[in-house]
Tab-separated table of C-alpha atoms and ligand atoms in Angstrom:
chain	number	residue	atom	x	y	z
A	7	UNK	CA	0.000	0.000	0.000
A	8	UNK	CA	1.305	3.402	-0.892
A	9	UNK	CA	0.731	6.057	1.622
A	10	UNK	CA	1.636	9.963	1.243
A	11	UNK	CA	2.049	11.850	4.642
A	12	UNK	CA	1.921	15.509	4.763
A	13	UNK	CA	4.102	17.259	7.034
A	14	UNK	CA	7.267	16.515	8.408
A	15	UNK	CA	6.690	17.216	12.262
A	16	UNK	CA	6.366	15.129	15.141
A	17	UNK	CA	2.934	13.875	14.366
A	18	UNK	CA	4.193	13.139	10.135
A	19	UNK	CA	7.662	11.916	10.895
A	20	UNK	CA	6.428	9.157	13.772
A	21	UNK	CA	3.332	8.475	11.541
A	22	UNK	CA	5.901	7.415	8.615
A	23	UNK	CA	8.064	5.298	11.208
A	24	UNK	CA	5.287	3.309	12.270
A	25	UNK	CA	3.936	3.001	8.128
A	26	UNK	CA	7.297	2.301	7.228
A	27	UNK	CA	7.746	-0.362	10.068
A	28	UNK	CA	4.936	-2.578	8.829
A	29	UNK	CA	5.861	-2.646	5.487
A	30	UNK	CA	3.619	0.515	3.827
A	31	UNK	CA	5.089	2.073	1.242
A	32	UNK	CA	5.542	5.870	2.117
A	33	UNK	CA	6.443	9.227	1.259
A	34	UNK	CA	6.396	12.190	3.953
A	35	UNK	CA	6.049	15.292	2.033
A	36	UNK	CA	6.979	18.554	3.601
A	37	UNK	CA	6.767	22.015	2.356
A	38	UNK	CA	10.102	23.278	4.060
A	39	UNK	CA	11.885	21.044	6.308
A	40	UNK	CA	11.614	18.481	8.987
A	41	UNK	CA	10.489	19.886	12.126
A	42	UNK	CA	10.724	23.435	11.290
A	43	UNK	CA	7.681	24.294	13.135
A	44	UNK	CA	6.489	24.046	16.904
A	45	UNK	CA	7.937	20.346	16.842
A	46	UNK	CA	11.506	21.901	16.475
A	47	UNK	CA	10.855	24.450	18.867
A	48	UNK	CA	8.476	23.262	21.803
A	49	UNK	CA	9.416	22.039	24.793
A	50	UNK	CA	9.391	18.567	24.926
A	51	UNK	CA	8.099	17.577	28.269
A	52	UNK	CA	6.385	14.280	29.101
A	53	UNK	CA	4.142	13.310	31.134
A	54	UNK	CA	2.431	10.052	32.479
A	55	UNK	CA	-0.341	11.186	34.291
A	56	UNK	CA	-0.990	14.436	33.443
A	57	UNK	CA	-3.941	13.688	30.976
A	58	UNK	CA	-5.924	11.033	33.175
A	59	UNK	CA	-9.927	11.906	33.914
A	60	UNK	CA	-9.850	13.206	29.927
A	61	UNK	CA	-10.435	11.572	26.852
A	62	UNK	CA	-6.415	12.131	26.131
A	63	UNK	CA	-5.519	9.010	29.141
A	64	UNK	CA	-4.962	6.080	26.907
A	65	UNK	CA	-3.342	7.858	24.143
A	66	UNK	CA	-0.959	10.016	26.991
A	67	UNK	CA	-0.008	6.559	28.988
A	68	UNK	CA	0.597	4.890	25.601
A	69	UNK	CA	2.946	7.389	24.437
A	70	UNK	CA	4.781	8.074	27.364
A	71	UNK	CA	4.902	4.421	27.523
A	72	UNK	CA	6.455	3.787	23.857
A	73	UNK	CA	8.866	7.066	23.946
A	74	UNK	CA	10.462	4.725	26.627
A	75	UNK	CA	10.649	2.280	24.037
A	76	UNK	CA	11.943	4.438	21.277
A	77	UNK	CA	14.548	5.293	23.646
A	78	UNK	CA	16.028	1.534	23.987
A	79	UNK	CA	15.193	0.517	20.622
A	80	UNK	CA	17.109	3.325	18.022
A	81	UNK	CA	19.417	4.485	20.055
A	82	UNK	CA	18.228	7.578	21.821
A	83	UNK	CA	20.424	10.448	20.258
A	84	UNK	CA	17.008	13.186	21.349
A	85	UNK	CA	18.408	12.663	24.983
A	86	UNK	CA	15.151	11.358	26.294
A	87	UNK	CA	15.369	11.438	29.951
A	88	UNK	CA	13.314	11.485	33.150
A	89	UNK	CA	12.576	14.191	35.402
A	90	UNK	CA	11.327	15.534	38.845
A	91	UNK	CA	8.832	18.206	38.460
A	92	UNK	CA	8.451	21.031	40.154
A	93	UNK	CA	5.486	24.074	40.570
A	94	UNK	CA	5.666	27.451	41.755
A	95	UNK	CA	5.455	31.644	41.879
A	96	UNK	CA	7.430	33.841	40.585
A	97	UNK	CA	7.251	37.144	43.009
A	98	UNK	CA	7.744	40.791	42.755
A	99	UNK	CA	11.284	41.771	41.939
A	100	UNK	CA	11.750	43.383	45.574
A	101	UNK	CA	9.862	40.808	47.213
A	102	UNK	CA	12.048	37.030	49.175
A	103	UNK	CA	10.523	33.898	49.459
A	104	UNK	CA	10.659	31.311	51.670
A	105	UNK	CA	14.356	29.577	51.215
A	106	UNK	CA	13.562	26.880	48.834
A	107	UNK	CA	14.536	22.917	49.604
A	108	UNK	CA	13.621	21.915	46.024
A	109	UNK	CA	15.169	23.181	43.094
A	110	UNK	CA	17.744	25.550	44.917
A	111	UNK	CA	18.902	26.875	41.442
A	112	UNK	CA	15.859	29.092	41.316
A	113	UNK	CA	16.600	32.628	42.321
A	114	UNK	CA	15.409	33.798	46.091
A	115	UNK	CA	12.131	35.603	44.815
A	116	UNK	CA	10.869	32.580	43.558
A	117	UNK	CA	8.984	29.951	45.943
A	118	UNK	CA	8.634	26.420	45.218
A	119	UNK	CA	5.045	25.851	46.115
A	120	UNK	CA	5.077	21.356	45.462
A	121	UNK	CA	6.395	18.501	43.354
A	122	UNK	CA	4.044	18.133	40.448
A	123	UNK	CA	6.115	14.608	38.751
A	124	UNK	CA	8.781	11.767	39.904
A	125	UNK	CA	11.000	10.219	37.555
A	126	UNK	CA	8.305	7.821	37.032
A	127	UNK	CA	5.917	9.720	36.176
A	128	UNK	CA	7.818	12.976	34.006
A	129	UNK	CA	10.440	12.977	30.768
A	130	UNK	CA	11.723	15.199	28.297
A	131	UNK	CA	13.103	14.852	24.861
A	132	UNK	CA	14.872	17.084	22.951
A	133	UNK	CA	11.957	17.586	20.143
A	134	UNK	CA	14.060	19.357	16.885
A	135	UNK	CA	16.350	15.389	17.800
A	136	UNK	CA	13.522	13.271	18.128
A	137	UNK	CA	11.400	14.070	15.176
A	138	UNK	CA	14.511	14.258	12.631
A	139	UNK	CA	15.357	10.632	14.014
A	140	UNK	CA	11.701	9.368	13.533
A	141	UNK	CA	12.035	10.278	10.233
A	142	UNK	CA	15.647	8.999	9.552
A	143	UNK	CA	14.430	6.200	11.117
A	144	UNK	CA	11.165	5.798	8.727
A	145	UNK	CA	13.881	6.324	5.887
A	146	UNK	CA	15.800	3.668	7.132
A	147	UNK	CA	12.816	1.511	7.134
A	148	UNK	CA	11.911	2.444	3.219
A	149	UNK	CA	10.293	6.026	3.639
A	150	UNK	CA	10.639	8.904	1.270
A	151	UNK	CA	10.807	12.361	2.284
A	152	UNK	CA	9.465	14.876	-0.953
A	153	UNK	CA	10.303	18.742	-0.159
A	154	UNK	CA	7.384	20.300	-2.206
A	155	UNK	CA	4.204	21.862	-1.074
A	156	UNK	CA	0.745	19.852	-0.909
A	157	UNK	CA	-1.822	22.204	-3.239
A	158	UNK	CA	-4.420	19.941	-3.898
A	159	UNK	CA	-5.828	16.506	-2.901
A	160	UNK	CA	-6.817	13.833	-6.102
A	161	UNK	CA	-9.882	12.178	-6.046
A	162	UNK	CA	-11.880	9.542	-8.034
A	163	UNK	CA	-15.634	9.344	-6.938
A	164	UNK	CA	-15.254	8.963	-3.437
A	165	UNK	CA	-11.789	7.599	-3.031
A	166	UNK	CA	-8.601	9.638	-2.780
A	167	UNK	CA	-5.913	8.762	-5.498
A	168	UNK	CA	-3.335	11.340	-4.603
A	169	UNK	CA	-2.403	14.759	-3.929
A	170	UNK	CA	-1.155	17.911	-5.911
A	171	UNK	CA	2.203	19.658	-4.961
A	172	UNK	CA	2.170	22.794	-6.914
A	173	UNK	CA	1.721	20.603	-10.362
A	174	UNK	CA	3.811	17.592	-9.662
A	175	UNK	CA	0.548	14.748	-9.072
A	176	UNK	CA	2.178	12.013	-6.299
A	177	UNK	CA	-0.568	8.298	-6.687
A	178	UNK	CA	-1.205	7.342	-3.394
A	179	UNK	CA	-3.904	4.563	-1.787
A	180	UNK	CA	-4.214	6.728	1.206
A	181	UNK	CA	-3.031	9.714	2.482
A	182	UNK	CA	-2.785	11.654	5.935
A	183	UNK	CA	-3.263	14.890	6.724
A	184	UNK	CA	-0.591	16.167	9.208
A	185	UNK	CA	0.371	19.257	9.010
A	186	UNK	CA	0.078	21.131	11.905
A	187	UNK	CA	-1.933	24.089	12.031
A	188	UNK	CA	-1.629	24.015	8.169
A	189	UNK	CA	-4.229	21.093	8.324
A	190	UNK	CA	-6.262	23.809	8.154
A	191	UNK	CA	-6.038	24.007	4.420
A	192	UNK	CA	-6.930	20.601	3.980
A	193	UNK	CA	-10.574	21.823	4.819
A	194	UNK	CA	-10.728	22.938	0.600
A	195	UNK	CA	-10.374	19.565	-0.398
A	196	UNK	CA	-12.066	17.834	2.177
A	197	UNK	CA	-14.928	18.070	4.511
A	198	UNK	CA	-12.741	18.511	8.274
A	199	UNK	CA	-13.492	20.760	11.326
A	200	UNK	CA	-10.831	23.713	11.499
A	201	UNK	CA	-7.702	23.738	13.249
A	202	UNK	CA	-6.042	26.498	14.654
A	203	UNK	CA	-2.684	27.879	15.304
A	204	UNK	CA	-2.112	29.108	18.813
A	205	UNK	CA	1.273	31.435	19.097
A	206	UNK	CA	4.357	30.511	21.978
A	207	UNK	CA	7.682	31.825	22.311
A	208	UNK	CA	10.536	30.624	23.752
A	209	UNK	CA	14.190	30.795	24.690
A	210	UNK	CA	17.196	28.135	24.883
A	211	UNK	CA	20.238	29.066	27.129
A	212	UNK	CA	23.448	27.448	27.371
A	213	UNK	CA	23.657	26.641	30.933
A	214	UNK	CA	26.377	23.469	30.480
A	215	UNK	CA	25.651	21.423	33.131
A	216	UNK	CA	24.898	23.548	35.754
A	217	UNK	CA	20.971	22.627	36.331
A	218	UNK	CA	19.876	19.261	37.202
A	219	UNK	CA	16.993	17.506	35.142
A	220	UNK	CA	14.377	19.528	37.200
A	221	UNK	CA	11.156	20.832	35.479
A	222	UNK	CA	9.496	23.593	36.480
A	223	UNK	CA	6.249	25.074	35.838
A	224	UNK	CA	5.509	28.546	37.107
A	225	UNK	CA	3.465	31.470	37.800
A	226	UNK	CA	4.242	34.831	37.170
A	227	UNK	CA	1.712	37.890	37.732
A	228	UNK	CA	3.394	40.465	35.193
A	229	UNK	CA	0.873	43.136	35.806
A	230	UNK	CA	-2.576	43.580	37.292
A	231	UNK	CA	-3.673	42.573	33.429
A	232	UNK	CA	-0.989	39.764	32.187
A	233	UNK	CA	0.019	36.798	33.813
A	234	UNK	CA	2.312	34.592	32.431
A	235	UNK	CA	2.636	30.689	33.211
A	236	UNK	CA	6.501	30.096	32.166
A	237	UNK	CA	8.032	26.215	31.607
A	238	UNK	CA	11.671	25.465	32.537
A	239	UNK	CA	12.933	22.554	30.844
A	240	UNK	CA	16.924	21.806	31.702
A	241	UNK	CA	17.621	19.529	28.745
A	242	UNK	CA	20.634	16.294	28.509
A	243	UNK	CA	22.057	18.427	26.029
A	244	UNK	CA	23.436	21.085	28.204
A	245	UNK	CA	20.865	23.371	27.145
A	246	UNK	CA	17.750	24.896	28.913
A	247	UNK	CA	14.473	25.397	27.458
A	248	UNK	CA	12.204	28.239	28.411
A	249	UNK	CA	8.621	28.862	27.248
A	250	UNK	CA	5.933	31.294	27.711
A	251	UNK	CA	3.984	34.231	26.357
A	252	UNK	CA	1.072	33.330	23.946
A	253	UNK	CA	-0.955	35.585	21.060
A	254	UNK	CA	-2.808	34.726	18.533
A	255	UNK	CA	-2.036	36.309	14.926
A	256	UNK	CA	-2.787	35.041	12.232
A	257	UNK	CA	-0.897	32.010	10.400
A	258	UNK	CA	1.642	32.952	7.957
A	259	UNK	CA	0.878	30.657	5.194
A	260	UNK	CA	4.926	29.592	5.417
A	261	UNK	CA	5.831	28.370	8.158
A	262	UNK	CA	9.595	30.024	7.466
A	263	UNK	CA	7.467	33.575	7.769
A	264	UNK	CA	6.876	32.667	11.293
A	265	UNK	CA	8.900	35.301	13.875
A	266	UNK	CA	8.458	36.596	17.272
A	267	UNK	CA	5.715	39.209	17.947
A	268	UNK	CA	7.530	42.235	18.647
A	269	UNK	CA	9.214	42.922	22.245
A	270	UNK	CA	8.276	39.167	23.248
A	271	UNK	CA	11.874	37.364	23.217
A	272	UNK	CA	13.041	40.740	25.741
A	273	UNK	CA	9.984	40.057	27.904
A	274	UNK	CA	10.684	36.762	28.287
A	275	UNK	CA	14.337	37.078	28.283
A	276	UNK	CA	13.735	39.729	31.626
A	277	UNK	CA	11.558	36.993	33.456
A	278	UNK	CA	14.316	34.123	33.044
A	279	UNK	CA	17.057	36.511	34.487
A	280	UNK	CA	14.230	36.218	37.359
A	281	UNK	CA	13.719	33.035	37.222
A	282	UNK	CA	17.270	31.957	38.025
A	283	UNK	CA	20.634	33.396	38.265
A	284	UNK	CA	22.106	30.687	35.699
A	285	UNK	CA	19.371	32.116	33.109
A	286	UNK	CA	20.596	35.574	33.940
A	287	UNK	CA	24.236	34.750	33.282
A	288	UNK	CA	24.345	32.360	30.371
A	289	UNK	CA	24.259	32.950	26.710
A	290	UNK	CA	21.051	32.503	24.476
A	291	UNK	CA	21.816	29.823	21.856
A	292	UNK	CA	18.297	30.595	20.116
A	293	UNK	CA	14.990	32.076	20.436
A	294	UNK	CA	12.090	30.812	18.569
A	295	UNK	CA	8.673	31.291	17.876
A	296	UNK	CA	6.048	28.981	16.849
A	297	UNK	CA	2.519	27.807	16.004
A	298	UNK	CA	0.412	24.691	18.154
A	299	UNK	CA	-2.536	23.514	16.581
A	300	UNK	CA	-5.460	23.651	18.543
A	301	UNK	CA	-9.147	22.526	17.762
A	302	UNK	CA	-12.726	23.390	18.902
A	303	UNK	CA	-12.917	21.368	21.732
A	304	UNK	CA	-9.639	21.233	22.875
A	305	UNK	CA	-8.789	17.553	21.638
A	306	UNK	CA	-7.264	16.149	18.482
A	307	UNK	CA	-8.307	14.940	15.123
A	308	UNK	CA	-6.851	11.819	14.747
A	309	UNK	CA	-9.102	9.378	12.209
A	310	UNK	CA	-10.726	8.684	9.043
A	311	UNK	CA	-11.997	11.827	6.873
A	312	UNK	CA	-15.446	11.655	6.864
A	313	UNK	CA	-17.125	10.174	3.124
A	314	UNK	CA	-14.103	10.169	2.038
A	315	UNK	CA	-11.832	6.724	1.393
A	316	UNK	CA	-8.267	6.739	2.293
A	317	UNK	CA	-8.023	9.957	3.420
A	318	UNK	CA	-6.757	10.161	7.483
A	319	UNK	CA	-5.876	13.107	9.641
A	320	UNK	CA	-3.451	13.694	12.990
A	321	UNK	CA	-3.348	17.108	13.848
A	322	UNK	CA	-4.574	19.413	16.637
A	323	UNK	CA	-2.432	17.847	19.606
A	324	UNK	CA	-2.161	21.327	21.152
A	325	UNK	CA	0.248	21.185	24.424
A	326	UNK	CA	0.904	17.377	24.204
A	327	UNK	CA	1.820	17.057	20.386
A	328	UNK	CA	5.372	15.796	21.545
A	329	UNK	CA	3.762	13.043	24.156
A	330	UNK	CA	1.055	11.974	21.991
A	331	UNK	CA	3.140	11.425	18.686
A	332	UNK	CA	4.146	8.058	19.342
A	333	UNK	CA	0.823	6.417	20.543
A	334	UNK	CA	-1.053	8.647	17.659
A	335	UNK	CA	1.498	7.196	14.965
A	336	UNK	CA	0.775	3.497	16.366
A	337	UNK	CA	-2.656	3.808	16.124
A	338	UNK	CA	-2.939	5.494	12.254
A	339	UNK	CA	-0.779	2.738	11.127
A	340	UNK	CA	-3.410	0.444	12.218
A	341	UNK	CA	-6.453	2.221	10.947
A	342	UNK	CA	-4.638	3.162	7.524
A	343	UNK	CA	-3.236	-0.858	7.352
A	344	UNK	CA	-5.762	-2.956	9.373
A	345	UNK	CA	-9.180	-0.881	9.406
A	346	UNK	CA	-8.977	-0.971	12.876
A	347	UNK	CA	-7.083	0.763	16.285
A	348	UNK	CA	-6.166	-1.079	19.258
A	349	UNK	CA	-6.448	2.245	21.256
A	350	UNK	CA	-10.091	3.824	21.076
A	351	UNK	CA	-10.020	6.850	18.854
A	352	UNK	CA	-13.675	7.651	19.312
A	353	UNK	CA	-13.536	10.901	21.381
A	354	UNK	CA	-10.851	12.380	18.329
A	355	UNK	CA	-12.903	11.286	15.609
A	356	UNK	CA	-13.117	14.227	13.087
A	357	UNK	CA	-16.711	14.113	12.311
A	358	UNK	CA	-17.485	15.307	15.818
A	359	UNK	CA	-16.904	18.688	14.657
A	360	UNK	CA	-18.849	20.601	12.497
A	361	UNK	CA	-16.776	20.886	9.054
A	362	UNK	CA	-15.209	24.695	8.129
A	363	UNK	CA	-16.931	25.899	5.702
A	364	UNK	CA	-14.360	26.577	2.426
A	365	UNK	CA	-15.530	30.193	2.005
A	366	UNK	CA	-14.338	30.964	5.732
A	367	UNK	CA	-10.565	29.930	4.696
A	368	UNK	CA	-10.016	32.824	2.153
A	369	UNK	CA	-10.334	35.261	4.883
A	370	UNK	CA	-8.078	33.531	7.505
B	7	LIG	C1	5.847	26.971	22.876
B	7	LIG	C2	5.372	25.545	22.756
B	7	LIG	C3	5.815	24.584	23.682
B	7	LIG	C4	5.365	23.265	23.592
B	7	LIG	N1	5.816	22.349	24.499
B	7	LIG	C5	5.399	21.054	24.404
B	7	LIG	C6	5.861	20.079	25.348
B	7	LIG	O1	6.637	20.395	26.256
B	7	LIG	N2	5.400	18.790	25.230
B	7	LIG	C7	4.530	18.409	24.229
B	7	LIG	O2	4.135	17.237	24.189
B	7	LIG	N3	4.103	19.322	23.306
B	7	LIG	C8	4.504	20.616	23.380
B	7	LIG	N4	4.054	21.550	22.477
B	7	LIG	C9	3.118	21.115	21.413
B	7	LIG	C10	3.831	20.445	20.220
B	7	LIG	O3	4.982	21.174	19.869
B	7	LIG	C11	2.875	20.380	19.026
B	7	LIG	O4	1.636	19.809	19.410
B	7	LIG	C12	3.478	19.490	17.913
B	7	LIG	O5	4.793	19.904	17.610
B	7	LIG	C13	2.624	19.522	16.662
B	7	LIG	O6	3.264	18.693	15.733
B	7	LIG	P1	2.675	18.481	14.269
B	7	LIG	O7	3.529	17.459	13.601
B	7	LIG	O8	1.204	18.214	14.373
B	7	LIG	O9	2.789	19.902	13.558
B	7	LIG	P2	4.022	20.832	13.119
B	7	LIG	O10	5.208	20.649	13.972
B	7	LIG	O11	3.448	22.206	12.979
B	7	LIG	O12	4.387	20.261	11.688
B	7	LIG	C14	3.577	20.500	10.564
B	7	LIG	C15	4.464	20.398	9.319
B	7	LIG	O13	3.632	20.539	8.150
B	7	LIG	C16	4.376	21.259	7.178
B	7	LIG	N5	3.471	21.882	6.198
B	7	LIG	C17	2.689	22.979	6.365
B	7	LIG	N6	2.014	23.241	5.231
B	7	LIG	C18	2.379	22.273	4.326
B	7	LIG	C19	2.010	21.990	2.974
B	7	LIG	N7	1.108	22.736	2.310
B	7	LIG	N8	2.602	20.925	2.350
B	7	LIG	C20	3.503	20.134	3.007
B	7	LIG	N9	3.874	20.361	4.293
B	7	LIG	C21	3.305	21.406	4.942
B	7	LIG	C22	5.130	22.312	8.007
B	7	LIG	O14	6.251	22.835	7.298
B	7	LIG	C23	5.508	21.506	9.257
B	7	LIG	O15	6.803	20.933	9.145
B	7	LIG	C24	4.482	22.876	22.546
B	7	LIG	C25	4.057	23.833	21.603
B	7	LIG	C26	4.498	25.148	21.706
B	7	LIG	C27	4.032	26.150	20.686
């Protein structure tokens, strides 16, 4: 069976691994490069737990259960790891805590309120790694990766037959829709609810080994009107990952035209040298900005395209795309190759959601 994937993130690369694995013939196509979006420049926590009471459980405990796997079985070059997790305030710039007993790292204005993870229950991978070996991995196993952009999806009465890249027509028997935010555009082809892109920035120091593999996830009242919730990742790598501030601007159409709203990498780049004296003091390998797709209700799309055969989506992971790649790429594989999932995909089944309408797209 010949399957074309579009988009080369997390969700695309892992999808073609597990395709590849069992035998599918497949091609990832991806409009710029492998994880150039959020799954190059998120954070990359894990967590065991964290989704339980919501429809997300299974699919969370599955994929924190098979990144362990991934780990042991190619070789773990992303620097997957576990963690202890840590939540708490960040206070006024004049104002001392309590003397911290967890996480002494964190400068004296910042108070440790609990543990939120063990090392049983919280990782962390290095994301930009672990997608880029997912798909070297699916390449290994037979995969293709096409650089082009996906303009068009080929159909013959109800079944798809391939897709358009700006001319060039690629024959497929199925094809899956993974591309991020950008699966928006798939809703001119096909009937699919609308995803959207929700804005984060973030910062990665090079802090050598000074910081421990402690996670932290804080709370920061900026002003009476703007409070911020940043996410302190310490990564295997020597680096350390800081996220926060969100908008919401529109999508660039490229994901290359993505950049930083204005005055957000300095905001952010203030509260870090709060956050911890080793922020304040070492230098800024990068600072990124990026897109997470979001849906209606909150939860994926991961499923069959409604009247449509052979057409699939995975998109719309929001905060947990980097968790719930590997147990979302386990479970397409089935439904493209057997008909059927192991895991129940019922509560991310597309056709929950009313479709966008076509006409709405041309003004987003
Ligand atoms: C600041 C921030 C921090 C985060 N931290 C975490 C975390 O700690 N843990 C976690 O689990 N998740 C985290 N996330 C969420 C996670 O990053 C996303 O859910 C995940 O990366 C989405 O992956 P994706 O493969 O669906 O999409 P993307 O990474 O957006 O990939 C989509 C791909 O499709 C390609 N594409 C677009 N248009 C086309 C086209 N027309 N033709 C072909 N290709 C196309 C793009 O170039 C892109 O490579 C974070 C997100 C943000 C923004």
């Amino acid at each position: 069976m010949r399957v074309l994937v579009l988009g080369g993130g997390v969700v695309g690369a892992s999808i073609a691994y597990r395709l590849a694995s069992r035998g599918a013939e497949v091609v990832v196509i991806e409009r710029s490069a492998v994880a150039c979006a959020a799954s190059g420049k998120s954070g990359g926590f894990l967590a065991r737990d964290w989704c339980d009471g919501t429809p997300l459980m299974e699919l969370a405990r599955r994929s924190f259960a098979l990144h362990a796997e991934l780990a042991d079985e190619l070789g773990n070059p992303w620097g997957y790891r576990r963690m202890t997790t840590y939540g708490g305030v960040v206070g006024p710039p004049s104002g001392r805590m309590p003397r911290n007993t967890a996480a002494a790292w964190v400068s004296p204005n910042v108070r440790i309120s609990g543990q939120l993870g063990s090392t049983n229950t919280t990782a962390q991978v290095e994301p930009a790694v672990f997608t880029a070996a997912m798909m070297r991995a699916a390449q290994e196993r037979g995969a293709r990766l096409w650089l082009g952009t996906v303009t068009g999806l080929l159909q013959q009465d109800d079944d798809v037959v391939g897709v358009d890249c700006a001319g060039e027509t690629l024959e497929a028997d199925a094809v899956v829709i993974a591309m991020g935010p950008w699966s928006v555009l798939a809703a001119q082809w096909l009937s699919l609810p609308p995803v959207f892109g929700l804005k984060g920035h973030s910062i990665v120091f090079e802090t050598g080994d000074q910081l421990p593999p402690e996670a932290l996830f804080l709370e920061y009242a900026e002003s009476p009107r703007s409070s911020l919730t940043p996410e302190v990742f310490p990564r295997a790598d020597g680096t350390t990952y800081v996220c926060a501030i969100s908008s919401e601007p529109p999508l660039p159409i490229d994901p290359r035209h993505v950049t930083p709203d204005e005055g957000a990498i300095d905001r952010l780049a203030a509260l870090c040298a709060r956050i911890s004296p080793v922020l304040a003091q070492s230098p800024v390998r990068t600072s990124h900005a990026c897109f997470r797709p979001v849906t209606q209700d909150g939860l994926p799309l991961i499923g069959a395209v409604p009247n449509v055969r052979g057409a699939y989506v995975a998109t719309g992971h929001s905060v947990w795309g980097i968790l719930n790649a590997p147990a979302t790429a386990e479970a397409v594989a089935e439904l493209v190759l057997d008909g059927a999932t192991t895991i129940d995909l019922s509560a991310f089944d597309p056709a929950r959601l009313p479709p966008l309408d076509p006409r709405q797209l041309r003004s987003l």
